[in-house]
């Protein structure tokens, strides 16, 4: 039997943006203690009075709770309620302090004043014309957004996403969603096909509708590109779409033809042996932007290779003798070969592991070309890699994104074939991280007469984005490649470097410490729960006290997995509670951000100039302006509350996300439970992220599985064949 309860929301304990599920503490008249209320609430706000129908339940862990089935929001009646309501962050521009001032001035008439005589707020200290304008706009939006939220909530969309939908479409939100809910999957970051499909079902869209099949195919292709594929075989794609959509083959075939006609995809016959597809046809299906990128990379590379270079021809032997005197070093045979190759060729690749002298080669090449007075540019895919390049060479280095000058207004890079980069030679480090789309934009901007040198470690994990560009360029045989395989004497003193090379050759690394200067340790532990305790202890106490590293800034936990006890999610929760406990924060869905938290950006945001994988620290939380300030390498970047789904905690990160970064110390859990993810290039990449200390924890069996597994996951790409 349904019971009724009325009370004022005191605080929100938990709110999931995606589902709308909320746990709130409610003050009920006549009850001394706050009541715990659970259920799907629309944008619940402290201070708000709600009338609820539901039932009392007894949770085995959390005790007595009131489970809400239906509820109605009432305007807060008491002055205290109005103050809590306004100060909750509901309206941008009013925080707890300003709310107190307004309520002190207008009392119970406060909401009437905001609704009908907003100019009167100018009588309150600290509220000027600009803020009144902000408040008027925010109050109107708050009323409109509540209508949108009620509509979307009734169709299975949580309040956080409702805010983003309203921000994107404004007053058209309800109409857009009713006409084609699948637009949400492409237009709104964080809403995928599955959420859009749930809404569509509630709106009465049939399961075999064309619009659903078209959206499902695009969803599958984007999902596959996230797995690294540039294209996918036609028949295998149909199979995958049938699993997702649960419709007949004919529906998918028809939808494929429609989106092909509208040039959203490209279908190309690559031949049976290429697609691995022995059935009805040998077509490959590309999202249009990937097909354009792959074919254009080939065209631009071939143009670069055949166009005469601007730099005057010099005697490479004399240049090598001269640079050795200048740098006061004797170059190894492979290093000499690499420098000669750079002087004599238009396009080349230098690849090798840590300690093989890649930085020395770059410095020597820079010295030679600087002497010739040519225009030199250095770049890397990430900010950290660019910074390291700059520190190692003394020459300015930029991220590729910054070098290509992204324009927010135009939504594209300003540097391209019409406005190329002003350089005679371009050297790009950490080239294994460059995906198909970025390489396309980079090659468009390189002048045809320029020299292009790619430097990277081909044995690392391939790029997070689709493709396997560096590997494909090397294996195509289209450009000269110098592979460095000798570890230099000083590097041999580092167990990190020695073990990295052992791993790369399929050998289990040396796990026994041999001296006080050791920088590589393995802690045997079979139980992940115990390993978690040890990881927290290592991060908080053992590593900082013995090696002097800061627990948050210098130590990075890297894990192959996302789920499980020693997965990214759980490690972040546990490490946050250990390293940065307590204090008020901002709750976004399942995440709680606190002052001082270490966080990572998880998508490219050109507006903020913060990119996927960048790590920062939360330096300020402004409840009044609903803003979180995050410092990235000393640069403060403001995030509105809705933007926080671009951010995750970064006490622990996946090995994939660590690419291009180095950390003073890394701790790496390795367990057999996640054997599917244990691959040689993953273990190798994880180990080579540690600059001064690597601590692995887990089982020797898991490490051996990873080291011996050189069958990297196949990525469907046709770049190698096109370049050959």
XYZ file of C-alpha atoms in Angstrom:
724
model
C 0.000 0.000 0.000
C 1.327 3.440 -0.981
C 2.122 5.820 1.853
C 2.506 9.614 1.683
C 5.341 11.736 2.984
C 6.096 15.452 2.688
C 9.385 17.106 3.551
C 12.166 19.450 2.613
C 15.298 18.162 0.854
C 18.222 18.845 3.187
C 21.027 17.380 1.072
C 21.677 15.094 -1.892
C 23.751 12.057 -0.878
C 23.931 10.486 -4.340
C 22.603 11.339 -7.795
C 23.136 9.367 -11.003
C 22.896 11.720 -13.989
C 22.222 8.917 -16.431
C 19.338 7.188 -14.653
C 18.052 9.983 -12.394
C 18.329 7.662 -9.370
C 18.786 9.797 -6.238
C 19.459 9.277 -2.563
C 18.454 12.355 -0.534
C 18.147 13.316 3.105
C 14.745 14.913 3.772
C 13.596 16.888 6.821
C 10.047 15.766 7.709
C 7.969 17.705 10.238
C 7.527 15.822 13.508
C 10.571 13.571 12.923
C 13.790 14.332 14.764
C 16.160 12.545 12.343
C 16.464 13.182 8.621
C 14.655 10.612 6.469
C 16.569 8.812 3.709
C 14.590 8.982 0.474
C 15.474 6.920 -2.630
C 14.026 7.008 -6.137
C 14.110 8.732 -9.517
C 13.863 12.470 -8.811
C 14.068 15.241 -11.418
C 16.953 17.652 -10.667
C 16.453 17.437 -6.876
C 17.530 20.600 -5.069
C 18.301 21.167 -1.379
C 15.608 23.414 0.141
C 12.921 22.086 -2.215
C 9.736 20.757 -0.586
C 8.472 17.526 -2.145
C 5.247 15.587 -1.603
C 5.914 11.875 -2.132
C 3.979 8.657 -2.413
C 5.795 5.360 -1.958
C 6.692 2.732 0.610
C 9.012 2.246 3.542
C 11.739 -0.352 2.938
C 14.490 -1.748 5.138
C 17.836 -1.827 3.331
C 20.182 -4.526 4.762
C 23.135 -2.091 4.758
C 21.623 1.413 4.983
C 18.609 0.762 7.202
C 15.126 2.285 6.872
C 14.420 4.273 3.691
C 11.410 5.747 1.943
C 11.216 4.468 -1.650
C 9.560 7.103 -3.880
C 7.134 5.899 -6.564
C 5.513 9.269 -7.418
C 6.247 12.758 -6.166
C 5.345 16.390 -6.710
C 7.647 19.354 -6.239
C 6.254 22.238 -4.151
C 7.635 25.771 -3.927
C 9.703 26.013 -0.732
C 7.500 27.621 1.931
C 9.864 28.625 4.708
C 12.511 31.347 4.472
C 15.101 28.684 5.317
C 13.767 26.554 2.458
C 13.994 29.429 -0.034
C 17.580 30.133 1.019
C 18.566 26.461 0.645
C 16.723 26.270 -2.673
C 18.471 29.306 -4.167
C 21.873 28.500 -2.699
C 21.921 24.923 -3.992
C 23.468 25.820 -7.352
C 20.116 25.636 -9.111
C 20.683 29.066 -10.681
C 24.114 30.035 -11.961
C 25.143 33.274 -10.295
C 23.552 32.548 -6.921
C 25.490 30.535 -4.378
C 24.961 30.093 -0.618
C 26.340 33.566 0.310
C 24.290 35.479 -2.287
C 21.181 33.419 -1.475
C 21.497 34.408 2.202
C 21.740 38.132 1.286
C 18.721 37.973 -1.053
C 16.543 36.155 1.489
C 17.603 38.552 4.266
C 16.395 41.413 2.030
C 13.116 39.994 0.646
C 12.163 37.163 3.009
C 9.143 35.100 1.887
C 8.623 37.399 -1.134
C 12.011 36.329 -2.613
C 10.643 33.979 -5.285
C 7.969 36.505 -6.308
C 10.651 39.172 -6.697
C 12.809 36.893 -8.905
C 9.754 35.884 -10.954
C 8.123 39.300 -11.419
C 10.441 42.126 -10.296
C 13.957 40.818 -10.850
C 15.386 44.392 -11.143
C 14.748 44.798 -7.378
C 17.631 42.368 -6.774
C 19.907 45.336 -7.549
C 19.148 46.512 -3.996
C 21.196 43.550 -2.710
C 24.905 44.165 -2.133
C 26.994 42.466 -4.840
C 24.237 42.190 -7.473
C 24.765 44.533 -10.426
C 23.127 44.856 -13.846
C 25.230 42.042 -15.335
C 24.294 39.572 -12.600
C 20.598 40.546 -12.803
C 20.727 39.681 -16.525
C 22.345 36.334 -15.702
C 19.734 35.620 -13.038
C 16.815 36.525 -15.300
C 18.130 34.187 -18.024
C 18.939 31.389 -15.562
C 15.506 31.605 -13.883
C 13.688 31.403 -17.240
C 15.884 28.493 -18.334
C 15.296 26.779 -15.003
C 11.534 26.897 -15.600
C 11.870 25.747 -19.230
C 14.401 23.062 -18.435
C 12.077 21.608 -15.791
C 9.466 21.010 -18.529
C 12.128 19.333 -20.672
C 13.324 17.311 -17.687
C 9.832 16.092 -16.840
C 9.353 15.007 -20.480
C 12.753 13.330 -20.725
C 12.550 11.752 -17.283
C 9.276 10.126 -18.265
C 11.161 8.655 -21.243
C 14.085 7.290 -19.253
C 16.641 10.134 -19.423
C 18.424 11.247 -16.246
C 18.544 14.864 -15.115
C 22.219 15.402 -16.006
C 21.649 14.476 -19.630
C 18.420 16.497 -19.703
C 20.497 19.586 -18.848
C 22.889 18.858 -21.736
C 20.015 18.213 -24.148
C 18.418 21.530 -23.181
C 21.759 23.331 -23.527
C 22.183 21.928 -27.057
C 18.651 22.283 -28.477
C 17.067 24.914 -26.168
C 13.273 25.232 -26.519
C 13.353 22.781 -29.450
C 14.463 19.945 -27.122
C 11.118 18.148 -26.821
C 10.335 18.499 -30.548
C 13.794 17.208 -31.619
C 13.581 14.195 -29.311
C 10.051 13.340 -30.472
C 11.002 13.579 -34.168
C 14.263 11.608 -33.994
C 15.631 10.566 -30.589
C 18.592 8.922 -32.323
C 20.025 12.397 -32.955
C 20.935 12.450 -29.266
C 23.499 9.682 -29.793
C 25.494 11.798 -32.256
C 24.800 15.305 -30.885
C 25.150 14.893 -27.110
C 28.425 13.685 -25.558
C 27.680 10.898 -23.062
C 24.369 9.759 -24.607
C 24.937 6.659 -26.659
C 22.757 4.701 -29.035
C 21.420 2.466 -26.263
C 19.992 5.406 -24.267
C 18.554 6.971 -27.444
C 17.071 3.590 -28.363
C 15.377 3.335 -24.967
C 13.778 6.758 -25.486
C 12.723 5.828 -29.035
C 11.045 2.672 -27.775
C 9.031 4.676 -25.220
C 8.047 7.111 -27.988
C 6.715 4.205 -30.062
C 9.433 3.826 -32.738
C 9.187 0.271 -34.174
C 12.164 -2.064 -33.704
C 12.625 -2.553 -37.453
C 12.277 1.124 -38.424
C 14.782 2.421 -40.967
C 15.854 5.329 -38.781
C 16.693 2.883 -35.955
C 18.720 0.604 -38.249
C 20.644 3.561 -39.722
C 21.468 4.880 -36.250
C 22.423 1.370 -35.087
C 24.864 0.881 -37.983
C 26.556 4.226 -37.299
C 26.695 3.355 -33.598
C 28.340 -0.001 -34.411
C 30.900 1.670 -36.700
C 31.778 4.302 -34.086
C 32.058 1.536 -31.486
C 34.408 -0.358 -33.817
C 36.493 2.782 -34.426
C 36.829 3.084 -30.623
C 38.242 -0.457 -30.730
C 40.822 0.770 -33.269
C 39.271 -0.301 -36.597
C 39.406 2.117 -39.547
C 36.954 -0.059 -41.515
C 35.021 -3.257 -40.870
C 34.184 -6.132 -43.242
C 30.629 -5.853 -44.650
C 29.379 -9.277 -43.543
C 30.957 -9.056 -40.089
C 29.377 -5.615 -39.664
C 25.938 -6.992 -40.571
C 26.442 -9.747 -37.973
C 27.397 -7.198 -35.324
C 24.422 -4.960 -36.179
C 22.041 -7.934 -35.979
C 23.329 -8.670 -32.458
C 22.787 -5.032 -31.413
C 19.467 -4.391 -33.171
C 17.875 -7.873 -33.166
C 16.342 -7.351 -36.625
C 16.429 -9.251 -39.927
C 19.429 -8.955 -42.230
C 17.318 -7.243 -44.940
C 16.567 -4.295 -42.619
C 20.303 -3.698 -42.073
C 21.223 -4.147 -45.755
C 18.576 -1.585 -46.745
C 19.764 0.863 -44.059
C 23.388 0.421 -45.213
C 22.340 1.412 -48.740
C 20.519 4.502 -47.393
C 23.446 5.832 -45.345
C 25.831 4.965 -48.210
C 23.606 7.022 -50.573
C 23.752 9.928 -48.100
C 27.591 9.578 -48.064
C 27.755 8.913 -44.326
C 29.693 5.720 -45.058
C 31.873 4.444 -47.906
C 31.778 0.836 -49.111
C 34.856 -0.373 -50.999
C 35.865 -3.769 -52.368
C 39.286 -4.559 -50.878
C 39.509 -8.214 -51.888
C 38.815 -11.403 -49.931
C 42.254 -11.797 -48.369
C 42.172 -8.251 -46.991
C 38.811 -8.200 -45.248
C 39.094 -11.767 -43.978
C 35.595 -12.180 -45.319
C 34.935 -15.280 -47.404
C 31.179 -14.878 -47.708
C 28.882 -13.052 -50.147
C 31.150 -10.147 -50.957
C 34.485 -8.665 -49.966
C 33.369 -5.150 -49.206
C 34.806 -3.038 -46.430
C 32.595 -0.456 -44.748
C 34.159 2.837 -43.636
C 32.672 5.802 -41.846
C 33.134 8.528 -44.478
C 35.675 10.537 -42.449
C 37.920 7.472 -41.977
C 37.891 6.608 -45.682
C 38.789 10.190 -46.589
C 41.533 10.223 -43.948
C 43.112 6.901 -44.980
C 43.122 7.598 -48.719
C 44.331 11.181 -48.214
C 47.221 10.043 -45.973
C 48.432 7.931 -48.913
C 48.087 10.757 -51.465
C 49.859 13.273 -49.203
C 52.662 10.823 -48.257
C 53.351 10.030 -51.910
C 53.389 13.755 -52.759
C 55.825 14.434 -49.903
C 58.125 11.588 -50.971
C 58.361 12.617 -54.653
C 58.513 16.436 -54.266
C 62.126 17.747 -54.323
C 63.288 19.087 -50.958
C 63.924 22.771 -50.364
C 66.925 22.139 -48.107
C 70.171 22.253 -50.106
C 72.018 18.967 -50.501
C 74.995 18.524 -48.155
C 77.689 15.911 -47.605
C 76.207 13.693 -44.897
C 79.615 12.252 -43.879
C 81.010 15.734 -43.201
C 77.805 16.725 -41.383
C 78.089 13.663 -39.100
C 81.775 14.367 -38.313
C 80.925 18.010 -37.563
C 77.954 17.254 -35.304
C 79.939 14.707 -33.266
C 82.549 17.414 -32.556
C 79.826 19.936 -31.708
C 78.044 17.596 -29.279
C 81.314 16.059 -28.019
C 80.017 12.506 -28.533
C 80.782 9.436 -30.614
C 77.638 8.237 -32.348
C 76.839 4.531 -32.609
C 76.523 2.894 -36.037
C 72.684 2.962 -36.059
C 72.632 6.585 -34.910
C 74.935 7.555 -37.782
C 72.640 5.662 -40.170
C 69.594 7.522 -38.823
C 71.228 10.968 -39.167
C 72.475 10.179 -42.685
C 68.987 9.012 -43.607
C 67.458 12.232 -42.251
C 69.880 14.386 -44.246
C 69.405 12.458 -47.518
C 65.643 11.701 -47.517
C 62.331 13.602 -47.591
C 60.346 11.260 -45.328
C 61.720 8.745 -42.839
C 60.961 6.864 -39.599
C 63.232 6.395 -36.576
C 61.958 3.736 -34.171
C 63.389 2.203 -31.021
C 62.781 1.520 -27.351
C 63.942 3.474 -24.283
C 67.674 4.039 -23.863
C 68.445 3.504 -27.574
C 69.404 7.125 -28.266
C 66.397 8.584 -30.086
C 66.771 11.923 -28.269
C 70.486 12.151 -29.173
C 69.590 11.641 -32.849
C 66.931 14.368 -32.743
C 69.443 16.751 -31.104
C 72.059 15.955 -33.767
C 69.570 16.421 -36.637
C 68.473 19.764 -35.120
C 72.106 20.896 -34.828
C 72.829 20.103 -38.483
C 69.675 21.712 -39.870
C 69.997 24.762 -37.586
C 73.479 25.329 -39.057
C 71.865 25.343 -42.522
C 69.458 28.068 -41.364
C 66.302 26.159 -42.280
C 62.902 26.536 -40.560
C 62.456 23.700 -38.057
C 59.310 22.583 -36.246
C 58.999 19.982 -33.478
C 55.724 18.415 -32.388
C 54.245 15.552 -30.372
C 50.696 14.219 -29.886
C 50.414 15.167 -26.181
C 51.341 18.178 -24.075
C 53.594 16.104 -21.842
C 55.458 14.556 -24.784
C 55.929 18.012 -26.360
C 57.248 19.357 -23.037
C 59.733 16.459 -22.751
C 60.868 17.067 -26.329
C 61.453 20.740 -25.531
C 63.397 19.922 -22.336
C 65.563 17.305 -24.099
C 66.450 19.405 -27.165
C 66.154 23.009 -25.969
C 64.048 23.668 -29.077
C 60.385 24.771 -28.946
C 57.965 21.854 -29.361
C 54.170 22.045 -29.620
C 51.338 19.569 -29.509
C 50.107 18.655 -32.983
C 46.704 20.176 -32.173
C 48.229 23.505 -31.152
C 50.628 23.540 -34.086
C 47.727 23.003 -36.516
C 45.842 25.914 -34.855
C 42.364 24.632 -34.159
C 39.601 27.242 -34.594
C 36.564 26.853 -32.321
C 34.511 29.236 -34.474
C 35.181 27.281 -37.686
C 35.299 23.876 -35.987
C 38.462 22.897 -37.862
C 42.247 23.280 -38.027
C 43.384 26.534 -39.655
C 46.583 24.925 -40.961
C 45.918 22.817 -44.056
C 46.912 22.583 -47.748
C 45.708 26.160 -48.333
C 47.559 27.548 -45.304
C 50.460 25.122 -44.696
C 52.899 25.135 -41.793
C 55.832 27.506 -42.187
C 58.625 24.936 -41.986
C 61.306 23.214 -44.046
C 61.588 20.249 -41.686
C 59.078 18.770 -39.231
C 60.072 16.210 -36.580
C 57.240 14.465 -34.711
C 57.986 12.417 -31.582
C 55.806 9.677 -29.977
C 54.496 8.895 -33.459
C 52.955 5.569 -32.367
C 50.193 7.634 -30.705
C 49.064 9.335 -33.913
C 45.766 7.945 -35.156
C 44.352 7.981 -38.693
C 42.323 11.201 -38.366
C 45.146 13.207 -36.765
C 47.717 11.977 -39.309
C 45.377 13.088 -42.112
C 45.140 16.617 -40.681
C 48.893 16.734 -40.014
C 49.866 15.669 -43.552
C 47.444 18.180 -45.082
C 49.395 20.967 -43.379
C 52.969 19.879 -44.227
C 54.431 21.799 -47.224
C 55.142 19.396 -50.116
C 58.828 20.418 -50.215
C 59.384 19.913 -46.458
C 61.284 17.044 -44.817
C 59.132 14.920 -42.498
C 60.685 12.751 -39.763
C 58.589 10.445 -37.582
C 60.164 9.259 -34.313
C 58.471 6.668 -32.118
C 58.438 3.272 -30.482
C 56.469 0.921 -32.727
C 56.373 -1.759 -30.013
C 54.139 0.329 -27.756
C 50.368 0.073 -27.837
C 48.874 1.528 -31.012
C 47.010 4.847 -30.872
C 43.888 5.189 -28.734
C 42.089 6.433 -31.861
C 41.445 4.229 -34.907
C 44.301 2.899 -37.007
C 47.854 1.629 -36.601
C 49.547 4.406 -38.532
C 53.216 4.153 -37.524
C 53.185 0.346 -37.828
C 51.488 0.545 -41.246
C 53.954 3.146 -42.576
C 56.929 1.048 -41.403
C 55.594 -2.257 -42.762
C 54.563 -0.713 -46.110
C 58.219 -0.253 -47.083
C 57.306 3.097 -48.655
C 59.834 5.154 -46.652
C 63.282 4.468 -45.132
C 63.143 3.147 -41.550
C 65.995 3.045 -39.040
C 65.344 0.736 -36.114
C 67.487 1.361 -33.016
C 68.058 -1.784 -30.958
C 71.234 -1.152 -28.948
C 70.851 -0.035 -25.319
C 73.523 2.478 -24.373
C 75.855 1.886 -21.444
C 74.288 4.410 -19.041
C 70.800 3.039 -19.865
C 71.965 -0.496 -19.027
C 72.223 0.593 -15.386
C 68.429 0.952 -15.296
C 66.484 -2.250 -14.668
C 63.393 -0.466 -16.078
C 65.092 -0.139 -19.484
C 66.746 -3.575 -19.403
C 63.465 -5.247 -18.431
C 61.486 -3.269 -21.023
C 63.735 -4.680 -23.738
C 63.434 -8.188 -22.290
C 59.631 -7.882 -22.382
C 59.826 -6.641 -25.971
C 61.810 -9.772 -26.903
C 59.301 -12.076 -25.196
C 61.423 -12.690 -22.089
C 60.059 -12.478 -18.535
C 61.854 -9.570 -16.839
C 64.297 -9.935 -13.977
C 62.153 -9.834 -10.817
C 64.828 -10.060 -8.109
C 66.247 -6.755 -6.796
C 70.033 -6.758 -7.026
C 71.114 -3.554 -5.317
C 70.206 -0.337 -3.523
C 69.925 1.599 -6.804
C 67.299 -0.730 -8.265
C 64.370 0.951 -9.982
C 62.233 -2.137 -10.805
C 60.401 -4.271 -8.212
C 57.884 -7.106 -8.359
C 55.623 -7.888 -5.391
C 54.110 -11.373 -5.510
C 50.434 -11.350 -4.481
C 47.656 -13.668 -5.662
C 44.702 -12.011 -3.934
C 43.500 -8.801 -5.654
C 41.904 -7.578 -2.377
C 45.276 -7.838 -0.616
C 46.975 -6.245 -3.638
C 44.613 -3.272 -3.342
C 45.678 -2.731 0.289
C 49.354 -2.967 -0.724
C 48.867 -0.486 -3.619
C 47.324 2.048 -1.188
C 50.134 1.461 1.304
C 52.797 1.802 -1.435
C 51.250 5.039 -2.721
C 50.665 6.639 0.683
C 53.687 5.517 2.662
C 56.286 3.082 1.362
C 57.249 4.720 -1.948
C 57.129 8.343 -0.641
C 59.202 7.538 2.469
C 61.832 5.460 0.668
C 62.138 7.350 -2.621
C 60.844 10.828 -1.707
C 58.032 10.909 -4.286
C 54.847 12.906 -3.730
C 51.913 10.433 -3.483
C 49.648 12.390 -5.852
C 51.959 14.308 -8.212
C 54.751 11.767 -8.707
C 53.167 8.318 -8.324
C 50.818 6.950 -10.977
C 48.929 3.669 -10.717
C 48.518 2.067 -14.159
C 46.186 -0.873 -14.692
C 45.281 -2.960 -17.761
C 41.630 -3.160 -16.703
C 38.646 -0.918 -15.984
C 36.544 -3.237 -13.822
C 37.319 -5.373 -10.819
C 39.046 -4.814 -7.485
C 42.254 -3.524 -9.118
C 40.506 -1.908 -12.093
C 40.534 1.834 -12.815
C 37.113 2.498 -11.244
C 37.646 0.847 -7.867
C 41.291 1.923 -7.543
C 40.289 5.568 -8.039
C 37.577 5.376 -5.379
C 39.916 3.738 -2.864
C 42.925 5.957 -3.644
C 40.797 9.119 -3.508
C 39.516 8.137 -0.060
C 43.069 7.379 1.090
C 44.925 10.333 -0.460
C 42.234 13.040 -0.492
C 39.572 12.101 2.062
C 36.523 14.065 3.179
C 35.563 17.604 2.348
C 32.659 18.858 0.275
C 32.784 18.195 -3.416
C 30.685 18.036 -6.546
C 28.742 14.839 -7.160
C 28.322 13.992 -10.841
C 26.601 10.650 -11.288
C 28.749 8.033 -9.588
C 31.745 10.402 -9.274
C 32.550 12.705 -6.400
C 35.097 15.429 -7.184
C 36.886 17.105 -4.271
C 39.307 19.980 -3.873
C 42.835 18.771 -4.657
C 41.705 15.726 -6.662
C 43.914 14.443 -9.451
C 41.785 14.244 -12.606
C 42.069 13.395 -16.298
C 40.368 14.836 -19.376
C 38.793 12.016 -21.437
C 37.942 13.775 -24.715
C 39.518 16.468 -26.873
C 38.064 19.851 -25.913
C 39.399 22.420 -28.371
C 37.475 25.213 -26.655
C 39.384 24.676 -23.411
C 42.564 23.513 -25.209
C 42.578 20.400 -23.035
C 42.985 17.024 -24.686
C 42.232 13.360 -24.095
C 44.704 12.041 -21.494
C 45.749 15.412 -19.982
C 46.096 15.200 -16.186
C 45.369 18.098 -13.813
C 44.450 18.975 -10.222
C 41.224 20.555 -8.941
C 42.263 23.875 -7.370
C 38.869 25.481 -6.692
C 35.166 24.574 -6.515
C 32.863 27.581 -6.923
C 29.313 26.633 -5.897
C 28.062 30.156 -6.676
C 29.063 30.132 -10.347
C 28.807 26.316 -10.537
C 32.371 26.075 -11.723
C 35.305 23.821 -10.984
C 38.789 25.191 -11.700
C 41.321 22.568 -12.810
C 45.022 23.320 -13.178
C 46.767 21.605 -16.126
C 50.542 22.169 -15.950
C 49.997 25.515 -14.218
C 47.183 26.683 -16.536
C 43.812 27.155 -14.806
C 40.846 25.903 -16.843
C 37.221 26.530 -15.726
C 34.645 23.708 -16.037
C 30.913 24.316 -15.641
C 29.202 21.527 -13.688
C 27.664 19.974 -16.871
C 31.190 19.776 -18.412
C 32.425 17.522 -15.636
C 31.498 14.367 -17.557
C 34.665 15.121 -19.589
C 36.648 14.534 -16.388
C 37.463 11.368 -14.418
C 39.580 10.746 -11.340
C 43.190 9.940 -12.277
C 44.853 8.433 -9.197
C 44.721 5.298 -11.357
C 44.502 5.318 -15.166
C 44.385 2.623 -17.823
C 47.639 1.775 -19.589
C 46.051 2.928 -22.860
C 45.379 6.387 -21.408
C 48.979 6.662 -20.148
C 50.485 6.651 -23.643
C 52.790 9.576 -24.364
C 53.201 10.312 -20.658
C 56.047 9.544 -18.291
C 55.794 9.525 -14.503
C 58.560 9.474 -11.868
C 57.031 6.305 -10.380
C 54.430 3.815 -11.595
C 52.640 0.979 -9.793
C 51.188 -1.723 -12.062
C 48.799 -4.498 -10.930
C 48.993 -7.644 -13.121
C 46.486 -10.462 -12.521
C 45.313 -13.498 -14.476
C 41.633 -12.510 -14.014
C 42.077 -10.113 -16.926
C 44.212 -12.341 -19.162
C 42.338 -11.117 -22.293
C 43.960 -7.704 -21.817
C 47.408 -9.029 -20.998
C 49.462 -8.474 -24.132
C 53.169 -7.891 -24.615
C 52.773 -4.368 -25.989
C 50.525 -3.434 -23.046
C 53.028 -4.663 -20.423
C 55.862 -3.000 -22.372
C 53.975 0.317 -22.607
C 53.145 0.256 -18.870
C 56.746 -0.426 -17.808
C 58.201 2.261 -20.095
C 55.950 4.934 -18.509
C 58.082 4.805 -15.318
C 61.050 7.151 -15.348
C 62.675 6.394 -11.986
C 60.657 3.584 -10.410
C 58.414 0.710 -11.523
C 56.621 -1.510 -9.004
C 54.577 -4.412 -10.365
C 52.208 -6.297 -8.100
C 50.404 -9.537 -8.916
C 51.356 -12.996 -10.095
C 54.322 -14.212 -12.133
C 51.874 -16.304 -14.136
C 49.914 -13.210 -15.227
C 53.136 -11.406 -16.160
C 54.316 -14.426 -18.164
C 50.945 -14.617 -19.994
C 51.274 -10.961 -20.981
C 54.919 -11.169 -22.050
C 54.316 -14.314 -24.128
C 51.158 -12.995 -25.794
C 52.358 -11.164 -28.889
C 49.060 -11.628 -30.751
C 47.913 -8.048 -30.671
C 44.266 -7.422 -31.361
C 43.697 -7.108 -35.119
C 42.815 -3.645 -36.338
C 41.124 -3.433 -39.720
C 43.126 -0.848 -41.666
C 44.157 -0.736 -45.346
C 46.863 1.927 -45.047
C 49.823 -0.460 -45.417
C 48.469 -1.903 -48.657
C 47.607 1.518 -50.093
C 51.120 2.820 -49.330
C 52.945 -0.257 -50.704
